[in-house]
PDB file of C-alpha atoms in Angstrom:
ATOM      1  CA  LYS A1467      -0.861 -19.369  -5.147  1.00 63.00           C
ATOM      2  CA  ASN A1468      -1.231 -15.670  -4.442  1.00 77.00           C
ATOM      3  CA  GLU A1469      -4.524 -14.046  -5.363  1.00 90.00           C
ATOM      4  CA  VAL A1470      -2.605 -11.269  -7.128  1.00 94.00           C
ATOM      5  CA  GLU A1471       0.382 -12.115  -9.280  1.00 95.00           C
ATOM      6  CA  GLN A1472       2.671  -9.606 -10.922  1.00 96.00           C
ATOM      7  CA  SER A1473       5.248 -10.036 -13.643  1.00 96.00           C
ATOM      8  CA  PRO A1474       8.032  -9.498 -14.064  1.00 97.00           C
ATOM      9  CA  GLN A1475       9.380  -9.257 -10.516  1.00 95.00           C
ATOM     10  CA  ASN A1476      12.329  -7.195 -11.689  1.00 97.00           C
ATOM     11  CA  LEU A1477      12.722  -5.133 -14.819  1.00 97.00           C
ATOM     12  CA  THR A1478      15.623  -3.119 -16.171  1.00 97.00           C
ATOM     13  CA  ALA A1479      15.120  -0.791 -19.105  1.00 97.00           C
ATOM     14  CA  GLN A1480      17.017   1.914 -20.887  1.00 97.00           C
ATOM     15  CA  GLU A1481      15.751   5.451 -20.942  1.00 97.00           C
ATOM     16  CA  GLY A1482      13.136   5.922 -23.621  1.00 97.00           C
ATOM     17  CA  GLU A1483      11.952   2.329 -23.734  1.00 97.00           C
ATOM     18  CA  PHE A1484       8.288   1.338 -23.584  1.00 98.00           C
ATOM     19  CA  ILE A1485       7.612  -0.652 -20.415  1.00 98.00           C
ATOM     20  CA  THR A1486       4.821  -3.063 -19.559  1.00 98.00           C
ATOM     21  CA  ILE A1487       4.097  -4.514 -16.136  1.00 98.00           C
ATOM     22  CA  ASN A1488       1.452  -7.181 -15.819  1.00 98.00           C
ATOM     23  CA  CYS A1489      -0.965  -8.108 -13.056  1.00 98.00           C
ATOM     24  CA  SER A1490      -3.210 -11.157 -12.920  1.00 97.00           C
ATOM     25  CA  TYR A1491      -5.725 -11.883 -10.207  1.00 96.00           C
ATOM     26  CA  SER A1492      -7.836 -14.871  -9.338  1.00 94.00           C
ATOM     27  CA  VAL A1493     -10.707 -13.351  -7.367  1.00 87.00           C
ATOM     28  CA  GLY A1494     -13.721 -11.268  -8.280  1.00 88.00           C
ATOM     29  CA  ILE A1495     -12.894  -7.609  -7.895  1.00 90.00           C
ATOM     30  CA  SER A1496     -14.681  -4.299  -7.752  1.00 88.00           C
ATOM     31  CA  ALA A1497     -11.559  -2.316  -8.651  1.00 90.00           C
ATOM     32  CA  LEU A1498      -7.861  -2.666  -9.309  1.00 93.00           C
ATOM     33  CA  HIS A1499      -5.225  -0.229  -8.102  1.00 93.00           C
ATOM     34  CA  TRP A1500      -1.738   0.541  -9.346  1.00 95.00           C
ATOM     35  CA  LEU A1501       0.603   1.994  -6.751  1.00 94.00           C
ATOM     36  CA  GLN A1502       4.137   3.386  -7.027  1.00 95.00           C
ATOM     37  CA  GLN A1503       6.775   3.262  -4.324  1.00 94.00           C
ATOM     38  CA  HIS A1504      10.156   4.948  -4.738  1.00 89.00           C
ATOM     39  CA  PRO A1505      13.138   3.540  -2.823  1.00 84.00           C
ATOM     40  CA  GLY A1506      12.807   4.490   0.823  1.00 78.00           C
ATOM     41  CA  GLY A1507       9.716   6.460  -0.021  1.00 78.00           C
ATOM     42  CA  GLY A1508       6.030   6.492   0.478  1.00 85.00           C
ATOM     43  CA  ILE A1509       3.339   4.904  -1.642  1.00 90.00           C
ATOM     44  CA  VAL A1510       1.519   6.855  -4.299  1.00 90.00           C
ATOM     45  CA  SER A1511      -1.750   5.747  -5.813  1.00 89.00           C
ATOM     46  CA  LEU A1512      -1.402   5.960  -9.603  1.00 93.00           C
ATOM     47  CA  PHE A1513      -4.661   4.529 -10.866  1.00 92.00           C
ATOM     48  CA  MET A1514      -7.872   2.947  -9.700  1.00 90.00           C
ATOM     49  CA  LEU A1515      -9.850   1.282 -12.458  1.00 91.00           C
ATOM     50  CA  SER A1516     -12.670  -1.185 -12.852  1.00 90.00           C
ATOM     51  CA  SER A1517     -12.887  -1.317 -16.648  1.00 92.00           C
ATOM     52  CA  GLY A1518     -11.215  -0.124 -19.810  1.00 95.00           C
ATOM     53  CA  LYS A1519      -8.226   2.148 -19.779  1.00 96.00           C
ATOM     54  CA  LYS A1520      -6.925   5.200 -17.927  1.00 95.00           C
ATOM     55  CA  LYS A1521      -4.085   7.512 -18.915  1.00 95.00           C
ATOM     56  CA  HIS A1522      -2.100   9.985 -16.888  1.00 93.00           C
ATOM     57  CA  GLY A1523       0.861  11.586 -18.587  1.00 95.00           C
ATOM     58  CA  ARG A1524       3.203   8.830 -19.744  1.00 97.00           C
ATOM     59  CA  LEU A1525       1.381   6.184 -17.725  1.00 97.00           C
ATOM     60  CA  ILE A1526      -1.422   4.038 -19.094  1.00 97.00           C
ATOM     61  CA  ALA A1527      -3.343   1.390 -17.172  1.00 97.00           C
ATOM     62  CA  THR A1528      -5.642  -1.133 -18.777  1.00 98.00           C
ATOM     63  CA  ILE A1529      -7.833  -3.849 -17.364  1.00 97.00           C
ATOM     64  CA  ASN A1530      -9.609  -6.843 -18.877  1.00 96.00           C
ATOM     65  CA  ILE A1531     -12.206  -8.036 -16.399  1.00 94.00           C
ATOM     66  CA  GLN A1532     -13.036 -11.203 -18.305  1.00 94.00           C
ATOM     67  CA  GLU A1533      -9.407 -12.279 -18.397  1.00 96.00           C
ATOM     68  CA  LYS A1534      -8.714 -11.011 -14.864  1.00 96.00           C
ATOM     69  CA  HIS A1535      -5.684  -9.140 -16.088  1.00 97.00           C
ATOM     70  CA  SER A1536      -4.339  -5.615 -15.958  1.00 98.00           C
ATOM     71  CA  SER A1537      -1.288  -3.941 -17.449  1.00 98.00           C
ATOM     72  CA  LEU A1538       0.583  -0.799 -16.551  1.00 98.00           C
ATOM     73  CA  HIS A1539       2.455   0.809 -19.431  1.00 98.00           C
ATOM     74  CA  ILE A1540       5.096   3.508 -19.237  1.00 98.00           C
ATOM     75  CA  THR A1541       5.927   5.304 -22.470  1.00 97.00           C
ATOM     76  CA  ALA A1542       9.271   7.046 -23.016  1.00 96.00           C
ATOM     77  CA  SER A1543      10.626   5.736 -19.717  1.00 97.00           C
ATOM     78  CA  HIS A1544      12.921   7.922 -17.642  1.00 96.00           C
ATOM     79  CA  PRO A1545      15.263   7.175 -14.738  1.00 96.00           C
ATOM     80  CA  ARG A1546      12.842   8.948 -12.394  1.00 95.00           C
ATOM     81  CA  ASP A1547      10.331   6.172 -13.176  1.00 96.00           C
ATOM     82  CA  SER A1548      12.598   3.777 -11.258  1.00 97.00           C
ATOM     83  CA  ALA A1549      10.440   2.476  -8.434  1.00 97.00           C
ATOM     84  CA  VAL A1550       8.462  -0.516  -7.270  1.00 96.00           C
ATOM     85  CA  TYR A1551       5.056  -0.779  -8.918  1.00 97.00           C
ATOM     86  CA  ILE A1552       2.404  -2.597  -6.926  1.00 96.00           C
ATOM     87  CA  CYS A1553      -0.889  -3.983  -8.158  1.00 96.00           C
ATOM     88  CA  ALA A1554      -3.707  -4.301  -5.619  1.00 93.00           C
ATOM     89  CA  VAL A1555      -7.328  -5.390  -5.894  1.00 91.00           C
ATOM     90  CA  SER A1556     -10.483  -4.527  -4.010  1.00 86.00           C
ATOM     91  CA  PRO A1557     -12.644  -7.630  -3.508  1.00 80.00           C
ATOM     92  CA  ILE A1558     -16.133  -7.826  -4.965  1.00 75.00           C
ATOM     93  CA  THR A1559     -17.482  -9.480  -1.832  1.00 65.00           C
ATOM     94  CA  GLY A1560     -17.042  -8.347   1.703  1.00 59.00           C
ATOM     95  CA  THR A1561     -15.484  -4.961   2.220  1.00 60.00           C
ATOM     96  CA  ALA A1562     -14.129  -3.368  -0.925  1.00 55.00           C
ATOM     97  CA  SER A1563     -11.611  -1.384   1.069  1.00 66.00           C
ATOM     98  CA  LYS A1564      -9.653  -4.457   2.053  1.00 74.00           C
ATOM     99  CA  LEU A1565      -6.972  -4.470  -0.623  1.00 84.00           C
ATOM    100  CA  THR A1566      -5.017  -7.555  -1.587  1.00 88.00           C
ATOM    101  CA  PHE A1567      -1.558  -6.681  -2.878  1.00 92.00           C
ATOM    102  CA  GLY A1568       0.772  -8.178  -5.403  1.00 93.00           C
ATOM    103  CA  THR A1569       4.417  -8.533  -4.465  1.00 90.00           C
ATOM    104  CA  GLY A1570       5.460  -5.663  -6.699  1.00 94.00           C
ATOM    105  CA  THR A1571       7.626  -5.150  -9.765  1.00 96.00           C
ATOM    106  CA  ARG A1572      10.948  -3.430  -9.232  1.00 96.00           C
ATOM    107  CA  LEU A1573      11.735  -1.205 -12.213  1.00 97.00           C
ATOM    108  CA  GLN A1574      15.157   0.267 -12.883  1.00 97.00           C
ATOM    109  CA  VAL A1575      15.485   2.697 -15.785  1.00 97.00           C
ATOM    110  CA  THR A1576      19.055   3.482 -16.790  1.00 96.00           C
ATOM    111  CA  LEU A1577      20.517   6.241 -18.935  1.00 92.00           C
TER     112      LEU A1577
ATOM    113  CA  ASP B 943      -4.311  19.509   2.216  1.00 63.00           C
ATOM    114  CA  ALA B 944      -1.018  18.158   3.551  1.00 77.00           C
ATOM    115  CA  GLY B 945      -1.983  14.573   2.826  1.00 90.00           C
ATOM    116  CA  VAL B 946      -1.861  11.735   5.309  1.00 94.00           C
ATOM    117  CA  ILE B 947       0.641  12.624   8.004  1.00 96.00           C
ATOM    118  CA  GLN B 948       2.509   9.965   9.915  1.00 97.00           C
ATOM    119  CA  SER B 949       4.919  10.323  12.789  1.00 97.00           C
ATOM    120  CA  PRO B 950       7.601   9.556  13.531  1.00 97.00           C
ATOM    121  CA  ARG B 951       9.276   8.889  10.160  1.00 95.00           C
ATOM    122  CA  HIS B 952      11.843   6.645  11.796  1.00 96.00           C
ATOM    123  CA  GLU B 953      11.816   4.877  15.131  1.00 97.00           C
ATOM    124  CA  VAL B 954      14.547   2.762  16.664  1.00 98.00           C
ATOM    125  CA  THR B 955      13.696   1.088  19.919  1.00 97.00           C
ATOM    126  CA  GLU B 956      14.920  -1.697  22.124  1.00 97.00           C
ATOM    127  CA  MET B 957      13.116  -4.981  22.367  1.00 97.00           C
ATOM    128  CA  GLY B 958      10.476  -4.890  25.059  1.00 97.00           C
ATOM    129  CA  GLN B 959       9.783  -1.188  24.785  1.00 97.00           C
ATOM    130  CA  GLU B 960       6.411   0.273  23.880  1.00 97.00           C
ATOM    131  CA  VAL B 961       6.140   1.887  20.476  1.00 98.00           C
ATOM    132  CA  THR B 962       3.382   4.258  19.359  1.00 98.00           C
ATOM    133  CA  LEU B 963       2.900   5.230  15.750  1.00 98.00           C
ATOM    134  CA  ARG B 964       0.651   8.126  14.847  1.00 98.00           C
ATOM    135  CA  CYS B 965      -1.453   9.035  11.846  1.00 98.00           C
ATOM    136  CA  LYS B 966      -3.508  12.022  10.798  1.00 97.00           C
ATOM    137  CA  PRO B 967      -5.768  11.197   7.840  1.00 96.00           C
ATOM    138  CA  ILE B 968      -6.903  13.590   5.159  1.00 94.00           C
ATOM    139  CA  SER B 969      -9.694  15.809   6.374  1.00 93.00           C
ATOM    140  CA  GLY B 970     -13.030  14.472   5.168  1.00 90.00           C
ATOM    141  CA  HIS B 971     -11.811  10.925   4.667  1.00 91.00           C
ATOM    142  CA  ASN B 972     -13.768   8.560   6.874  1.00 88.00           C
ATOM    143  CA  SER B 973     -11.821   5.330   6.352  1.00 90.00           C
ATOM    144  CA  LEU B 974      -8.365   4.793   7.792  1.00 93.00           C
ATOM    145  CA  PHE B 975      -6.063   1.855   7.246  1.00 93.00           C
ATOM    146  CA  TRP B 976      -2.881   0.634   8.911  1.00 96.00           C
ATOM    147  CA  TYR B 977      -0.553  -1.467   6.737  1.00 95.00           C
ATOM    148  CA  ARG B 978       2.755  -3.149   7.448  1.00 95.00           C
ATOM    149  CA  GLN B 979       5.384  -3.721   4.774  1.00 94.00           C
ATOM    150  CA  THR B 980       8.238  -6.192   5.049  1.00 92.00           C
ATOM    151  CA  MET B 981      10.577  -7.678   2.492  1.00 86.00           C
ATOM    152  CA  MET B 982       9.255 -11.153   3.185  1.00 86.00           C
ATOM    153  CA  ARG B 983       5.517 -10.499   3.181  1.00 87.00           C
ATOM    154  CA  GLY B 984       5.076  -7.288   1.217  1.00 87.00           C
ATOM    155  CA  LEU B 985       2.153  -5.077   2.190  1.00 90.00           C
ATOM    156  CA  GLU B 986      -0.336  -6.431   4.709  1.00 90.00           C
ATOM    157  CA  LEU B 987      -3.453  -4.807   6.083  1.00 91.00           C
ATOM    158  CA  LEU B 988      -3.380  -4.750   9.867  1.00 94.00           C
ATOM    159  CA  ILE B 989      -6.618  -2.971  10.707  1.00 94.00           C
ATOM    160  CA  TYR B 990      -9.016  -0.492   9.268  1.00 90.00           C
ATOM    161  CA  PHE B 991     -11.512   1.959  10.683  1.00 93.00           C
ATOM    162  CA  ASN B 992     -14.637   3.447   9.217  1.00 90.00           C
ATOM    163  CA  ASN B 993     -16.092   6.509  10.919  1.00 91.00           C
ATOM    164  CA  ASN B 994     -13.628   5.949  13.777  1.00 94.00           C
ATOM    165  CA  VAL B 995     -14.915   2.421  14.427  1.00 93.00           C
ATOM    166  CA  PRO B 996     -12.603  -0.589  13.930  1.00 93.00           C
ATOM    167  CA  ILE B 997     -14.189  -2.711  11.218  1.00 89.00           C
ATOM    168  CA  ASP B 998     -11.653  -5.447  10.601  1.00 87.00           C
ATOM    169  CA  ASP B 999      -8.639  -6.159  12.777  1.00 90.00           C
ATOM    170  CA  SER B1000      -8.035  -9.685  11.532  1.00 88.00           C
ATOM    171  CA  GLY B1001      -4.632  -8.649  10.230  1.00 89.00           C
ATOM    172  CA  MET B1002      -3.331  -7.562  13.622  1.00 93.00           C
ATOM    173  CA  PRO B1003      -0.603 -10.109  14.319  1.00 87.00           C
ATOM    174  CA  GLU B1004      -1.183 -10.622  18.026  1.00 85.00           C
ATOM    175  CA  ASP B1005      -2.279  -9.046  21.259  1.00 91.00           C
ATOM    176  CA  ARG B1006       0.883  -6.975  21.431  1.00 96.00           C
ATOM    177  CA  PHE B1007      -0.610  -4.795  18.696  1.00 97.00           C
ATOM    178  CA  SER B1008      -3.462  -2.396  19.340  1.00 97.00           C
ATOM    179  CA  ALA B1009      -4.934   0.480  17.369  1.00 97.00           C
ATOM    180  CA  LYS B1010      -7.231   3.317  18.295  1.00 97.00           C
ATOM    181  CA  MET B1011      -9.003   6.103  16.500  1.00 97.00           C
ATOM    182  CA  PRO B1012     -10.365   8.457  19.148  1.00 96.00           C
ATOM    183  CA  ASN B1013     -11.579  10.975  16.573  1.00 95.00           C
ATOM    184  CA  ALA B1014     -11.773  11.534  12.838  1.00 94.00           C
ATOM    185  CA  SER B1015      -8.406  13.239  12.652  1.00 95.00           C
ATOM    186  CA  PHE B1016      -6.134  10.958  14.622  1.00 96.00           C
ATOM    187  CA  SER B1017      -5.194   7.305  14.962  1.00 98.00           C
ATOM    188  CA  THR B1018      -2.497   5.404  16.803  1.00 98.00           C
ATOM    189  CA  LEU B1019      -0.941   1.991  16.371  1.00 98.00           C
ATOM    190  CA  LYS B1020       0.741   0.704  19.498  1.00 98.00           C
ATOM    191  CA  ILE B1021       3.082  -2.236  19.949  1.00 97.00           C
ATOM    192  CA  GLN B1022       3.735  -3.362  23.503  1.00 97.00           C
ATOM    193  CA  PRO B1023       6.112  -5.017  24.076  1.00 96.00           C
ATOM    194  CA  SER B1024       8.000  -4.646  20.818  1.00 97.00           C
ATOM    195  CA  GLU B1025      10.049  -7.469  19.318  1.00 96.00           C
ATOM    196  CA  PRO B1026      12.720  -7.503  16.589  1.00 97.00           C
ATOM    197  CA  ARG B1027      10.321  -9.242  14.200  1.00 95.00           C
ATOM    198  CA  ASP B1028       8.093  -6.169  14.351  1.00 96.00           C
ATOM    199  CA  SER B1029      10.734  -4.264  12.397  1.00 97.00           C
ATOM    200  CA  ALA B1030       9.013  -3.047   9.237  1.00 96.00           C
ATOM    201  CA  VAL B1031       7.623   0.028   7.541  1.00 96.00           C
ATOM    202  CA  TYR B1032       4.168   0.882   8.814  1.00 97.00           C
ATOM    203  CA  PHE B1033       1.916   2.846   6.484  1.00 96.00           C
ATOM    204  CA  CYS B1034      -1.280   4.645   7.259  1.00 96.00           C
ATOM    205  CA  ALA B1035      -3.738   5.367   4.447  1.00 93.00           C
ATOM    206  CA  SER B1036      -7.098   7.049   4.248  1.00 92.00           C
ATOM    207  CA  SER B1037      -9.970   7.138   1.804  1.00 87.00           C
ATOM    208  CA  PHE B1038     -13.524   8.327   1.564  1.00 83.00           C
ATOM    209  CA  GLY B1039     -16.063   5.598   2.198  1.00 66.00           C
ATOM    210  CA  THR B1040     -15.640   1.847   2.378  1.00 59.00           C
ATOM    211  CA  GLY B1041     -15.902   1.276  -1.344  1.00 59.00           C
ATOM    212  CA  PRO B1042     -13.017   0.858  -3.739  1.00 58.00           C
ATOM    213  CA  TYR B1043     -12.192   4.534  -3.714  1.00 65.00           C
ATOM    214  CA  GLY B1044      -8.808   6.009  -4.267  1.00 74.00           C
ATOM    215  CA  TYR B1045      -6.417   5.795  -1.399  1.00 83.00           C
ATOM    216  CA  THR B1046      -3.908   8.282  -0.071  1.00 89.00           C
ATOM    217  CA  PHE B1047      -0.955   6.814   1.772  1.00 91.00           C
ATOM    218  CA  GLY B1048       1.225   8.453   4.354  1.00 93.00           C
ATOM    219  CA  SER B1049       5.003   8.446   4.043  1.00 93.00           C
ATOM    220  CA  GLY B1050       5.318   5.561   6.459  1.00 95.00           C
ATOM    221  CA  THR B1051       7.150   4.962   9.732  1.00 97.00           C
ATOM    222  CA  ARG B1052      10.256   2.819   9.522  1.00 96.00           C
ATOM    223  CA  LEU B1053      10.433   0.878  12.772  1.00 98.00           C
ATOM    224  CA  THR B1054      13.576  -0.912  13.851  1.00 97.00           C
ATOM    225  CA  VAL B1055      13.479  -2.986  17.026  1.00 98.00           C
ATOM    226  CA  VAL B1056      16.912  -4.022  18.253  1.00 97.00           C
TER     227      VAL B1056
END
């Protein structure tokens, strides 16, 4: 079992829909990261959070430390949101820089 | 700041050849990471440096891979000899400190070994 699990693996939505991507982890963490990767493109760090909620534009990330779960929400989705969204965690022991990655959620937003 | 700069963007090489990937981290960042991304295994950490010193290279697949960071503004990842199974996208990332700070990734180098 992977230490970081994401669901769903693939997601198709129509423009304007509210989207939720989930991430569950099984290890103690000091922080959780949400990353975005467009097809053939680089990786962009969207959020780093260790508690509560963060919002940036139409993106909202939440984390529940007790339940070891995080969600990434996209409001009013748009085709330009089509990308792979990757959850990654920084371990609480050892070196916090050593991220463990989920396998990603591929999002396709259609008109 | 121009962000993390990687070169080349694409590299096609023949099996057995030496390949060198380059990375310039963000000025002021003192941690640098090399990742490999494949369809089968996703993103994997190969090695990371803090203050130019290799801290953890347990992800380096084998002796054919080596990485250096001669100064705070430059790092290389070398594969010698290259093999088709090394084909992947290699990302460099940098951050400030060794804590769970925000990362900045480079655009990646897509390596194809034929």
